[in-house]
Short mmCIF file of C-alpha atoms (C1' of nucleotides) in Angstrom, two decimals:
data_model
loop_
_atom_site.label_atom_id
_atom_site.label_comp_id
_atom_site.label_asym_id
_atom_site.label_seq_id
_atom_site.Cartn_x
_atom_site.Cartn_y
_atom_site.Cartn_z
CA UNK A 29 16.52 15.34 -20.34
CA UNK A 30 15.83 11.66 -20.00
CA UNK A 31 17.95 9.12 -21.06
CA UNK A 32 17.87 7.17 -24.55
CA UNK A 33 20.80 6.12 -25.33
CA UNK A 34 23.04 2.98 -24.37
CA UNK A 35 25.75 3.65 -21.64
CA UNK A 36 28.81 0.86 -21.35
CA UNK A 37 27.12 -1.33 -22.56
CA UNK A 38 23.49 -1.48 -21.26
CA UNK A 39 20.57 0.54 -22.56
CA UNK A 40 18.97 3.47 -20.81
CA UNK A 41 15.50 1.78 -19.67
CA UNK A 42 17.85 -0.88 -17.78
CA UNK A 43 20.08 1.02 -16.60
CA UNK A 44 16.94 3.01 -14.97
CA UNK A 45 15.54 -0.11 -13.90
CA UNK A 46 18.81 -1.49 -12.35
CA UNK A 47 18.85 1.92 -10.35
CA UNK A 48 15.18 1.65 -9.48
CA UNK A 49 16.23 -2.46 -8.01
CA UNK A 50 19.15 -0.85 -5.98
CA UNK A 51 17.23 1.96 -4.08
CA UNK A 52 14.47 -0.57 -3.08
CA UNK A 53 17.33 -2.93 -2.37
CA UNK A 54 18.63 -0.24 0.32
CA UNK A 55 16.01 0.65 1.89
CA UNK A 56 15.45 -2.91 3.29
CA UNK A 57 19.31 -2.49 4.69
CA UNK A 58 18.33 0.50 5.92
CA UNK A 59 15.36 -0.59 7.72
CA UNK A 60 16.99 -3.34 8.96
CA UNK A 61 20.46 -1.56 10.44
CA UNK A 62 18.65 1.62 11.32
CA UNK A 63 14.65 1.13 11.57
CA UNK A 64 11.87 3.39 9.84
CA UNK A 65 14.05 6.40 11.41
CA UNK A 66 17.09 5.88 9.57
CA UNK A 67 15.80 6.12 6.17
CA UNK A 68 16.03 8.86 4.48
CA UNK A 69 17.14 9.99 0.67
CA UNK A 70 20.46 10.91 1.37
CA UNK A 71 21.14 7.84 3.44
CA UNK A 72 19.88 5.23 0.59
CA UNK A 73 21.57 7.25 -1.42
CA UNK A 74 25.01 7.41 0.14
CA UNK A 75 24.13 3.31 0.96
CA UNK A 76 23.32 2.73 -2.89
CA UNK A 77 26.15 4.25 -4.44
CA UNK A 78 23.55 6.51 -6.00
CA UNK A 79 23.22 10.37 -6.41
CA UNK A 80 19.53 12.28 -5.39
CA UNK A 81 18.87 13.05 -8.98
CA UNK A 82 18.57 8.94 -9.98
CA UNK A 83 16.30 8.71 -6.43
CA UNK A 84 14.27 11.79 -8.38
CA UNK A 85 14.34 9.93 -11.50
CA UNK A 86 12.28 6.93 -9.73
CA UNK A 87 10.51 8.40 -7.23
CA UNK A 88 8.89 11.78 -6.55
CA UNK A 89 8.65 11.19 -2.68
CA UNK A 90 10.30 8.74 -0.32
CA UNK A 91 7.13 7.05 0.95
CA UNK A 92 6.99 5.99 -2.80
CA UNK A 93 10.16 4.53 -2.30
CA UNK A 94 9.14 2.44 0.92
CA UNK A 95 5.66 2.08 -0.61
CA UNK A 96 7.29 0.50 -3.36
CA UNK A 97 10.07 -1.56 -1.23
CA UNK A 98 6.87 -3.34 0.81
CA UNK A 99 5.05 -3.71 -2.35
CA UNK A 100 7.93 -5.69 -4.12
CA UNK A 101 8.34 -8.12 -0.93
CA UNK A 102 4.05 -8.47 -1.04
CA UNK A 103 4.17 -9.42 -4.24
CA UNK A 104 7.33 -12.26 -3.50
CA UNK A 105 5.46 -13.99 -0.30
CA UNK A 106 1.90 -13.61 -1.67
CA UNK A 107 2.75 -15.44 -5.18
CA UNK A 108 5.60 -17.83 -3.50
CA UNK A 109 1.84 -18.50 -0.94
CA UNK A 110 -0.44 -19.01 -4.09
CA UNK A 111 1.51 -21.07 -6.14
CA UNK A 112 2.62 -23.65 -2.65
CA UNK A 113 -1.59 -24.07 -2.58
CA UNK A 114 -1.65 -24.51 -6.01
CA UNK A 115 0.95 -27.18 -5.65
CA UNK A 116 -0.91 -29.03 -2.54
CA UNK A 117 -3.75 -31.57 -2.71
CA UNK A 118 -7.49 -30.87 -2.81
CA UNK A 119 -7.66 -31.22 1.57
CA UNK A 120 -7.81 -27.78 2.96
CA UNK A 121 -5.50 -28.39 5.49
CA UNK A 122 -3.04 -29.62 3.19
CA UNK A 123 -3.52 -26.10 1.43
CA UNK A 124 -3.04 -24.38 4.67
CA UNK A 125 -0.38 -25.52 5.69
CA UNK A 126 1.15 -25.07 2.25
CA UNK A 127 0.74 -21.78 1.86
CA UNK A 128 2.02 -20.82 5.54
CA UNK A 129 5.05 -22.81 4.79
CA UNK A 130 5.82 -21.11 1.67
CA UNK A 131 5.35 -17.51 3.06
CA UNK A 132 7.42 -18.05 6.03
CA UNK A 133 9.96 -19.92 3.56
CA UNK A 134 10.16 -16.39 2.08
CA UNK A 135 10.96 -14.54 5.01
CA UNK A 136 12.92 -16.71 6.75
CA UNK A 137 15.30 -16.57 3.81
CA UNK A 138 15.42 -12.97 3.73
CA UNK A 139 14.89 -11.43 7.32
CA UNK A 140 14.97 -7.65 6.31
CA UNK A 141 11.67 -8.65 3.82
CA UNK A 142 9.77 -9.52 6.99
CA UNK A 143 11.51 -6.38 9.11
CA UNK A 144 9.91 -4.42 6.47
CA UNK A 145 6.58 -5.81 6.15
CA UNK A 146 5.90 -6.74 9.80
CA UNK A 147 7.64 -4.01 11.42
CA UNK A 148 7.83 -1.15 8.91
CA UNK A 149 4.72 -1.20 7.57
CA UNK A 150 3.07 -0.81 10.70
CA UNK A 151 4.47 2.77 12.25
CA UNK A 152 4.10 4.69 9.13
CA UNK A 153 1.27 6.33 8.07
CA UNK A 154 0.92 5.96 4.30
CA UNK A 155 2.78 2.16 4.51
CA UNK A 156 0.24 1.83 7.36
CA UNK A 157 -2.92 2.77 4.64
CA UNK A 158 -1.03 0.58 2.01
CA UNK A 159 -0.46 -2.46 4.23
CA UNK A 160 -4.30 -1.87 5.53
CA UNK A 161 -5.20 -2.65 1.67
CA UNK A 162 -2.36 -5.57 1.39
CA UNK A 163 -3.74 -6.81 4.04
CA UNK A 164 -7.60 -6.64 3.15
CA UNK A 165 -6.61 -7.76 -0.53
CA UNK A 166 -4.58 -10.69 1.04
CA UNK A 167 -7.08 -11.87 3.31
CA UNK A 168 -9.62 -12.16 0.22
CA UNK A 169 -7.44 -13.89 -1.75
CA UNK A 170 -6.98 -16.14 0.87
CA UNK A 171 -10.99 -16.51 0.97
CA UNK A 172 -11.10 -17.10 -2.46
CA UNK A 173 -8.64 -19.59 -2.78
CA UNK A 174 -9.95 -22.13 0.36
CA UNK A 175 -12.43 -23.82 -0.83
CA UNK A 176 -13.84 -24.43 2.53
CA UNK A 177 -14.74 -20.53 2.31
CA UNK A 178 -15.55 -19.26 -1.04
CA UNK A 179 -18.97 -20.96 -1.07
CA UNK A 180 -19.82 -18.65 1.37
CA UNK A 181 -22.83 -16.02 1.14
CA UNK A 182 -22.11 -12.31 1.25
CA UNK A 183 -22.79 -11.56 5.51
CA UNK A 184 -21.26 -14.61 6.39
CA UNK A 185 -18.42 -13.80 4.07
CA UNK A 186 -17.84 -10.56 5.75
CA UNK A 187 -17.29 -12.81 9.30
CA UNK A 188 -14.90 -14.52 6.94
CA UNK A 189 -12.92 -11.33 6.62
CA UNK A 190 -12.48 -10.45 9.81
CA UNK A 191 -11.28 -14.48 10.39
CA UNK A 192 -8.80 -13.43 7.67
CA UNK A 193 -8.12 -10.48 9.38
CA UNK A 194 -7.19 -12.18 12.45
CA UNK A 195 -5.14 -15.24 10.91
CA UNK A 196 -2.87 -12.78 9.60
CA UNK A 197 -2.62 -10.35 12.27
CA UNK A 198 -1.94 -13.41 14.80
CA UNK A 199 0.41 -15.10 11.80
CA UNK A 200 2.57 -12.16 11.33
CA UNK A 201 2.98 -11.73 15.24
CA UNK A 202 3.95 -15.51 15.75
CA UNK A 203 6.38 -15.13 12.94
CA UNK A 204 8.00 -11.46 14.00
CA UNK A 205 8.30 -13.16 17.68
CA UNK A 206 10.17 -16.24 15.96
CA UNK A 207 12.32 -14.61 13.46
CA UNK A 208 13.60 -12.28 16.29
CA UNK A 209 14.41 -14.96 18.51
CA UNK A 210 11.79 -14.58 21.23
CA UNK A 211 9.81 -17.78 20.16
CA UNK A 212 12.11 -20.79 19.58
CA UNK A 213 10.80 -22.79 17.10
CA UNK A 214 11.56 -25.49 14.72
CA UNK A 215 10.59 -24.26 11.02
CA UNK A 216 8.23 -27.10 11.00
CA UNK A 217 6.91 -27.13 14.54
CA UNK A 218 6.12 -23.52 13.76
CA UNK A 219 4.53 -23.89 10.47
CA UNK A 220 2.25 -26.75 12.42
CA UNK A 221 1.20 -24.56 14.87
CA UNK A 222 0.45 -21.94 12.72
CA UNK A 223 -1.88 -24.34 10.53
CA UNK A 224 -3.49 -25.57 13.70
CA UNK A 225 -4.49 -21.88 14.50
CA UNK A 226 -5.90 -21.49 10.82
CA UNK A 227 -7.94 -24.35 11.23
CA UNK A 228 -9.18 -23.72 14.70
CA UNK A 229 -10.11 -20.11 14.19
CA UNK A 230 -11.73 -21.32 10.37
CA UNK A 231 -13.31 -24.38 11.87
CA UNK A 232 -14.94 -21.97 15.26
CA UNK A 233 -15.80 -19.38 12.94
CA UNK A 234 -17.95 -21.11 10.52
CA UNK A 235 -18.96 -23.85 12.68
CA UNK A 236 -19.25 -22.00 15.66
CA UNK A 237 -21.50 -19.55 15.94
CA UNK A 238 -22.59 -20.04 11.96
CA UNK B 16 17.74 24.04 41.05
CA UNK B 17 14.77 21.55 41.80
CA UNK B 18 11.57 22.96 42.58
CA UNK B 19 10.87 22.82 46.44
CA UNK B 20 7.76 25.10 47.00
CA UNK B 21 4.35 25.56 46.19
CA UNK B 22 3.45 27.86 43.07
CA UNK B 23 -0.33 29.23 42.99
CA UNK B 24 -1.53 26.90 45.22
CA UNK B 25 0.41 23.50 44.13
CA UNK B 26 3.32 21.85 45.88
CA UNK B 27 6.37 20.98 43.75
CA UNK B 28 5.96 17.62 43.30
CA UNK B 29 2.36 17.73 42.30
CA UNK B 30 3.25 20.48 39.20
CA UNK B 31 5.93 18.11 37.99
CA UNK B 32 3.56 15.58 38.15
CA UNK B 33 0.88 17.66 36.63
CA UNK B 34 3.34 18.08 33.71
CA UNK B 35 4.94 15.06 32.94
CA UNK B 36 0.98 13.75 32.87
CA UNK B 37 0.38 16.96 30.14
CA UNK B 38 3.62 15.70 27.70
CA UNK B 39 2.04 11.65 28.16
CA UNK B 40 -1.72 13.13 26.81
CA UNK B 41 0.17 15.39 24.82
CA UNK B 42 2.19 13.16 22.72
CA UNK B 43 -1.10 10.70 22.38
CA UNK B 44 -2.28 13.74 20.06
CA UNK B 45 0.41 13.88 18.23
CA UNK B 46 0.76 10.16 17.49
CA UNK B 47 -3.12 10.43 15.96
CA UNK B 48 -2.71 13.85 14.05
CA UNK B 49 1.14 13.33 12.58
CA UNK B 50 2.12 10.28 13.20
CA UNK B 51 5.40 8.99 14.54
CA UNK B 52 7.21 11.76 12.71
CA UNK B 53 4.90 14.62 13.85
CA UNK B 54 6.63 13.66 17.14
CA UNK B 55 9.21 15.53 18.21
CA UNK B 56 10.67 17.13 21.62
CA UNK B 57 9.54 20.99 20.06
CA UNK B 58 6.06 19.85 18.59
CA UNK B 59 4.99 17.94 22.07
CA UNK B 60 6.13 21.14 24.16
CA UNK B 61 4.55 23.46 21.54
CA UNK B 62 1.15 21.26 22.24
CA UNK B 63 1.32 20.81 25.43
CA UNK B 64 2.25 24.74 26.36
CA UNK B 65 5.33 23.88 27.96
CA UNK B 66 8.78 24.53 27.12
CA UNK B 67 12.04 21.93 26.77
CA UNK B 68 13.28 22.74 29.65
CA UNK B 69 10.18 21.07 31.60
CA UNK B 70 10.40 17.91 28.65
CA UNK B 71 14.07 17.00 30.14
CA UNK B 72 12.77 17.93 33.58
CA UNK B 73 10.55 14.40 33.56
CA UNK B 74 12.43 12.66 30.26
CA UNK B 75 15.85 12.45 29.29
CA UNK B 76 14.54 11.53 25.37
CA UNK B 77 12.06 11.50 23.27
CA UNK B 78 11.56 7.48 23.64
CA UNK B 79 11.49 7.80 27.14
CA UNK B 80 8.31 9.68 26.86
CA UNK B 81 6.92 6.78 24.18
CA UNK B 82 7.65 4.21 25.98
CA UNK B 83 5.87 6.01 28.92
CA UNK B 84 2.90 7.01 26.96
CA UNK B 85 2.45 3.43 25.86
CA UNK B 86 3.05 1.88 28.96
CA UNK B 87 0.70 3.86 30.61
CA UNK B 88 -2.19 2.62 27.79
CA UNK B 89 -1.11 -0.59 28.07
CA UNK B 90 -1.47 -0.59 31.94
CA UNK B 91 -4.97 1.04 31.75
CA UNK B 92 -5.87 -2.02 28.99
CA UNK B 93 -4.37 -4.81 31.05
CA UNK B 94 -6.14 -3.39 34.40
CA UNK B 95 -9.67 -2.95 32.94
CA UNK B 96 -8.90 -6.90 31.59
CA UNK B 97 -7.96 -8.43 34.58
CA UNK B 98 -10.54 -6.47 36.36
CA UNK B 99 -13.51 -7.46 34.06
CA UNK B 100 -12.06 -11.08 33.97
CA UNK B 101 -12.26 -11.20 37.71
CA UNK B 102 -15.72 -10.08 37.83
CA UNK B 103 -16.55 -12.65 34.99
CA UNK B 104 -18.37 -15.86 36.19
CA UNK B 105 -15.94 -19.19 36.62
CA UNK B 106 -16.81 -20.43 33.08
CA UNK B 107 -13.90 -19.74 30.50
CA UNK B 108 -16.25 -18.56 27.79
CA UNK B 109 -16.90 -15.73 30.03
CA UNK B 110 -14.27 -14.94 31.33
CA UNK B 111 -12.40 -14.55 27.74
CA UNK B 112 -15.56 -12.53 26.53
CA UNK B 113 -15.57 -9.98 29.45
CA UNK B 114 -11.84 -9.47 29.28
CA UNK B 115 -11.82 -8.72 25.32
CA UNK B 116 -14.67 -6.48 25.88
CA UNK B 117 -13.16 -4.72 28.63
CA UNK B 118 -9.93 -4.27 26.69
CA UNK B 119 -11.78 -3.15 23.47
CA UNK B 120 -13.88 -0.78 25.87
CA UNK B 121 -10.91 1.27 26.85
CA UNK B 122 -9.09 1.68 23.12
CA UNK B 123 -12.80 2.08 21.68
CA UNK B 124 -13.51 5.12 23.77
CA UNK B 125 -10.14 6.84 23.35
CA UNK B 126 -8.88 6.07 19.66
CA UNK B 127 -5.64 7.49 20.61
CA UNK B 128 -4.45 4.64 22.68
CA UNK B 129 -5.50 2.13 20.11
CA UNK B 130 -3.20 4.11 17.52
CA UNK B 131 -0.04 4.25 20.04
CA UNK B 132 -0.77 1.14 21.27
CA UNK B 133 -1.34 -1.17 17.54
CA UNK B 134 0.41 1.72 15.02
CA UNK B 135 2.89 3.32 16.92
CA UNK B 136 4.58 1.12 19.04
CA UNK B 137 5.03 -1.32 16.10
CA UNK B 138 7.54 0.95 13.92
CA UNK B 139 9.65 2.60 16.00
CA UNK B 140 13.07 0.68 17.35
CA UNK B 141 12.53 1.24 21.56
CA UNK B 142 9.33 1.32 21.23
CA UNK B 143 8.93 -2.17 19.64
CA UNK B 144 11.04 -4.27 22.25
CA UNK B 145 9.04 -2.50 24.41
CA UNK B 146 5.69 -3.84 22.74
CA UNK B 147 7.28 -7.02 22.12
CA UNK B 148 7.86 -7.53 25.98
CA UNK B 149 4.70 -6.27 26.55
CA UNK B 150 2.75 -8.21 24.07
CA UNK B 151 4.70 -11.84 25.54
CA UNK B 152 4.34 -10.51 29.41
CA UNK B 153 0.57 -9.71 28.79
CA UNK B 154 0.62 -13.23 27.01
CA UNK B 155 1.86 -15.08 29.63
CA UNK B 156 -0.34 -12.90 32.24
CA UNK B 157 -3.37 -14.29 30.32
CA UNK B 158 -2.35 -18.38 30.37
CA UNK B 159 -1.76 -17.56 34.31
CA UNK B 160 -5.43 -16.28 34.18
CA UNK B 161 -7.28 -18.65 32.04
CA UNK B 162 -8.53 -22.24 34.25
CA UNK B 163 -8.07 -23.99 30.84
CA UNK B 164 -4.78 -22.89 30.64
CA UNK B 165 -2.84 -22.68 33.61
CA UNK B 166 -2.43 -25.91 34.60
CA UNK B 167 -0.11 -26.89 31.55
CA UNK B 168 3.02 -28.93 31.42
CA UNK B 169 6.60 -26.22 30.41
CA UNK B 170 6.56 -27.35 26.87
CA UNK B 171 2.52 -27.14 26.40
CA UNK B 172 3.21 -23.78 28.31
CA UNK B 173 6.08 -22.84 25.58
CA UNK B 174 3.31 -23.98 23.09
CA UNK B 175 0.21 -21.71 24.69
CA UNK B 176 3.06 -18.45 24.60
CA UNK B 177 2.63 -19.04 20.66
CA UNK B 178 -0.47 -19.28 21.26
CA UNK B 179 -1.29 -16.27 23.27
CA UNK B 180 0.84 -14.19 20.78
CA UNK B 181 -1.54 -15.38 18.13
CA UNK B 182 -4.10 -14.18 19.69
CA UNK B 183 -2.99 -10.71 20.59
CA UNK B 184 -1.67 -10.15 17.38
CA UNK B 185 -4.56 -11.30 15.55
CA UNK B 186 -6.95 -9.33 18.15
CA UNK B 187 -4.56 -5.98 17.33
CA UNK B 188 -5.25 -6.47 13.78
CA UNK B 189 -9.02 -7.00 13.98
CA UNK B 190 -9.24 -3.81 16.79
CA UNK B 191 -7.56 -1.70 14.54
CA UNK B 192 -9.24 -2.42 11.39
CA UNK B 193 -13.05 -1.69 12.65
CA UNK B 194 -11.69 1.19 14.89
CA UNK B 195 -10.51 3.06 11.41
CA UNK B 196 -13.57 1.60 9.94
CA UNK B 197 -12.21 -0.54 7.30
CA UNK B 198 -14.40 -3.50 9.43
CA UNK B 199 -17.55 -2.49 10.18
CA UNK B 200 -19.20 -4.52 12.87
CA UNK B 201 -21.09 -3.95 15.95
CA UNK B 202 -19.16 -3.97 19.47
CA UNK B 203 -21.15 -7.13 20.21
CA UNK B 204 -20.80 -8.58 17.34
CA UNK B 205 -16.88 -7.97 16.89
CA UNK B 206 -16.47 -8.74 20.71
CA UNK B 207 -18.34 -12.23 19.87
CA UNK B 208 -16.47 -12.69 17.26
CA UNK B 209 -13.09 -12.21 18.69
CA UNK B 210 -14.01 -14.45 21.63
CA UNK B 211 -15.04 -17.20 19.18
CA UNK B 212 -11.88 -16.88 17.61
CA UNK B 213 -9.88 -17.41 20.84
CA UNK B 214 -11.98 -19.96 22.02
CA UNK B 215 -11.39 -21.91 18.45
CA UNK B 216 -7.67 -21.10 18.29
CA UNK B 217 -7.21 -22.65 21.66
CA UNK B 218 -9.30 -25.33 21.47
CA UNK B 219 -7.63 -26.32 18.76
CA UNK B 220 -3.93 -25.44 20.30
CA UNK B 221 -4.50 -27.52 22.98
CA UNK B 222 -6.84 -30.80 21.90
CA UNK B 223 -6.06 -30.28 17.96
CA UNK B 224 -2.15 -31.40 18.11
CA UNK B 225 -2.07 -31.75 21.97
"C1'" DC C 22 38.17 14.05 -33.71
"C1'" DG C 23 34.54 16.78 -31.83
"C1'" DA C 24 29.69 17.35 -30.07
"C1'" DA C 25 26.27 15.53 -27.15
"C1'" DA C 26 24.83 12.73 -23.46
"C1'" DT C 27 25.49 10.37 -19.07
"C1'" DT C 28 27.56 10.10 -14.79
"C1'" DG C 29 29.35 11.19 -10.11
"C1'" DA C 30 30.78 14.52 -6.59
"C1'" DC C 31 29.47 18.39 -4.25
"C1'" DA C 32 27.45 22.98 -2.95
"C1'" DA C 33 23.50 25.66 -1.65
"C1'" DC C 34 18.95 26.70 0.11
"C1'" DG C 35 15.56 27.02 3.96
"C1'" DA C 36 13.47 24.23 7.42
"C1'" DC C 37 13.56 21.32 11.18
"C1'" DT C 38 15.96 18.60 14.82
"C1'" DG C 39 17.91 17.97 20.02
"C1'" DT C 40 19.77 20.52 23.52
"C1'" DT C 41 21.33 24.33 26.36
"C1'" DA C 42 21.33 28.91 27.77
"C1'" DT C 43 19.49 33.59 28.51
"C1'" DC C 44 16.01 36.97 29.46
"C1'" DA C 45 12.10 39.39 31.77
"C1'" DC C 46 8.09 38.52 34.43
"C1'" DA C 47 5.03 36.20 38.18
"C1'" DC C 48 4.93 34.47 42.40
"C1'" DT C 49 6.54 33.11 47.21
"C1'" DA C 50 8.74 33.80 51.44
"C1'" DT C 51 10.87 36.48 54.87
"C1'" DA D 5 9.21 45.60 50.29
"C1'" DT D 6 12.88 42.92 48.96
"C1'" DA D 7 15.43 38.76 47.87
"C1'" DG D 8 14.96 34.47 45.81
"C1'" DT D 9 12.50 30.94 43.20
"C1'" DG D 10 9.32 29.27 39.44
"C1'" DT D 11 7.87 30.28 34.98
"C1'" DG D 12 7.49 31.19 29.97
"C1'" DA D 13 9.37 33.05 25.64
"C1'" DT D 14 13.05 32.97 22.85
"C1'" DA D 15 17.83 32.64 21.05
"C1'" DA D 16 21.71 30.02 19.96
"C1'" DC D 17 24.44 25.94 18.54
"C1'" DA D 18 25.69 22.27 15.30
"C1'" DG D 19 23.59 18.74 12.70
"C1'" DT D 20 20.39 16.56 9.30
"C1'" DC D 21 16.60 16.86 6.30
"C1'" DG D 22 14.47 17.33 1.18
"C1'" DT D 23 15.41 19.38 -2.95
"C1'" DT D 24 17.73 21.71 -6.71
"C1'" DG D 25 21.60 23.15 -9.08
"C1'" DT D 26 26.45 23.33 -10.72
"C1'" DC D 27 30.79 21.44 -12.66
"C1'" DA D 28 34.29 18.23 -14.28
"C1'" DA D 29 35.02 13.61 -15.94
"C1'" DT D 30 33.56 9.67 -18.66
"C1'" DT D 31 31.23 7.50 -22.48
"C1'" DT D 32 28.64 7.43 -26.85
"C1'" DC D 33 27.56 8.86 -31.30
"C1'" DG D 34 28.00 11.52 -35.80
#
DNA sequence: CGAAATTGACAACGACTGTTATCACACTAT
DNA sequence: ATAGTGTGATAACAGTCGTTGTCAATTTCG
């Protein structure tokens, strides 16, 4: 039943992976042209050049397809994030900044990955549950990595997640209004505004009412 | 063919009334239970013990009716704001607290306008220019509101929009992760906290990089 | 070459969709 | 009471959905 042998050229386990890379490919056209509405397995297949059986042979259900689709363009903007920190000096704002630049690089490059994680993501219910973890995971990570936050204790840390919470929330709003035209920003004026927010909310929420 | 007079007791006007209110709360349940695509012109009139024929009496589609039902939660939100805000003392502080509270009051009690208002409206295509406009008109309506704010310059003003978007999307993002309990916190506590964070954000928005 | 595997196109199934129309029954008005 | 209107249940239409299966053509391997 499953494949094992090479085929023109390329062996099975790539050719199953190339498959796998086109349907997730699609279904970011798809939510682009069409929204959340217009995908469905017939129409990423018809879009992909692919037949059902080789969306079967990848996925059991198409919410693993989108699940996976968001997942792939998490992965992209939260490593292209870690590694601009990594890159920046020892100043937090510095690291901020870095890191908002970087994501926003990523989208910005590549619309449909921020249609799909900003506006997908949010009307679906089991892309809503998986972004809810992204999300939660994300803003930890983010914790982690600022060092003007992971010294914190465990109560005040939990105020530190809801900050996180909010950053990202009011980031990916900022950004959605920009990238569809409603905000006109410069890349950089954007990107500056967005690290002033960081710091201000950080800066009251520590600070503040500490 | 349109109704003229009363049936058991109720002019014409007032049962069409009476029904197009039924398909808005209607449709509110259906958004919590199913989701977007447990939303459809048989399931609402199914729920709501009414047939199609009274569906395309008060909506000619099935966004129609969204874009009702969330514009009808997003009045009651924006009302119970402005309202509270009004009633708030002069100082800003105060006036942001009561109007987050007051806003948080009205999605805390019914859950099912906090999930068409933050989950719905965000996936679906006429439903999201809707929010979008929403989300920048209730911006806007907030810098008109806010002493500190009002009094800007057009580009500060362009720069406060940013602003205000930050801060509703960041607000959506905290509301909706303690109302499915993923952030536990106290009403107080997550109403203090929010207000910190606008207070911070704009602060820091307008002395930070003013 | 001939057998096996891989591929692509397409049909079939029941279920659901939006939309319109039809039917008998409840109620109102004269 | 009788004619006309409002109501509710239900049927019908073509279309799409997810899913599975079939069949001929292409490619690989013994």
């Amino acid at each position: 039943m499953v494949s094992t042998r090479a085929y023109r050229g390329v062996p099975a386990d790539e050719r199953r992976e190339l498959r796998r890379s086109a349907l997730i490919e699609t279904v970011l056209d798809c939510l682009r042209d069409d929204g959340l509405g217009g995908v469905s397995v017939r129409s990423v297949c018809a879009r992909s050049r692919l037949t059902p059986r080789y969306f079967y042979e990848n996925f059991d259900d198409l919410d693993q397809l989108l699940v996976a689709a968001v997942d792939s363009v998490v992965d992209e903007v939260a490593s292209a994030s870690l590694a601009a920190m990594a890159a920046a000096g020892d100043e937090t704002a510095t690291q901020v900044r870095a890191a908002i630049d970087a994501g926003y690089g990523v989208v910005v490059t590549d619309p449909r990955k921020a249609n799909a994680l900003l506006v997908a993501a949010a009307g679906h219910g089991p892309l809503r549950e998986r972004r809810h973890r992204v999300v939660t995971d994300y803003a930890d990570l983010i914790i982690d990595n600022l060092p003007a936050l992971n010294a914190l204790g465990l109560s005040e840390r939990r105020r530190a997640r809801a900050t996180a919470l909010f950053l990202m929330g009011g980031s990916a709003e900022v950004i959605e209004a920009a990238l569809s035209g409603r905000l006109r920003m410069s890349r950089a004026r954007l990107v500056d505004h967005l690290t002033t927010m960081w710091l201000g909310a950080l800066g009251a929420g520590l600070g503040g009412t500490g």
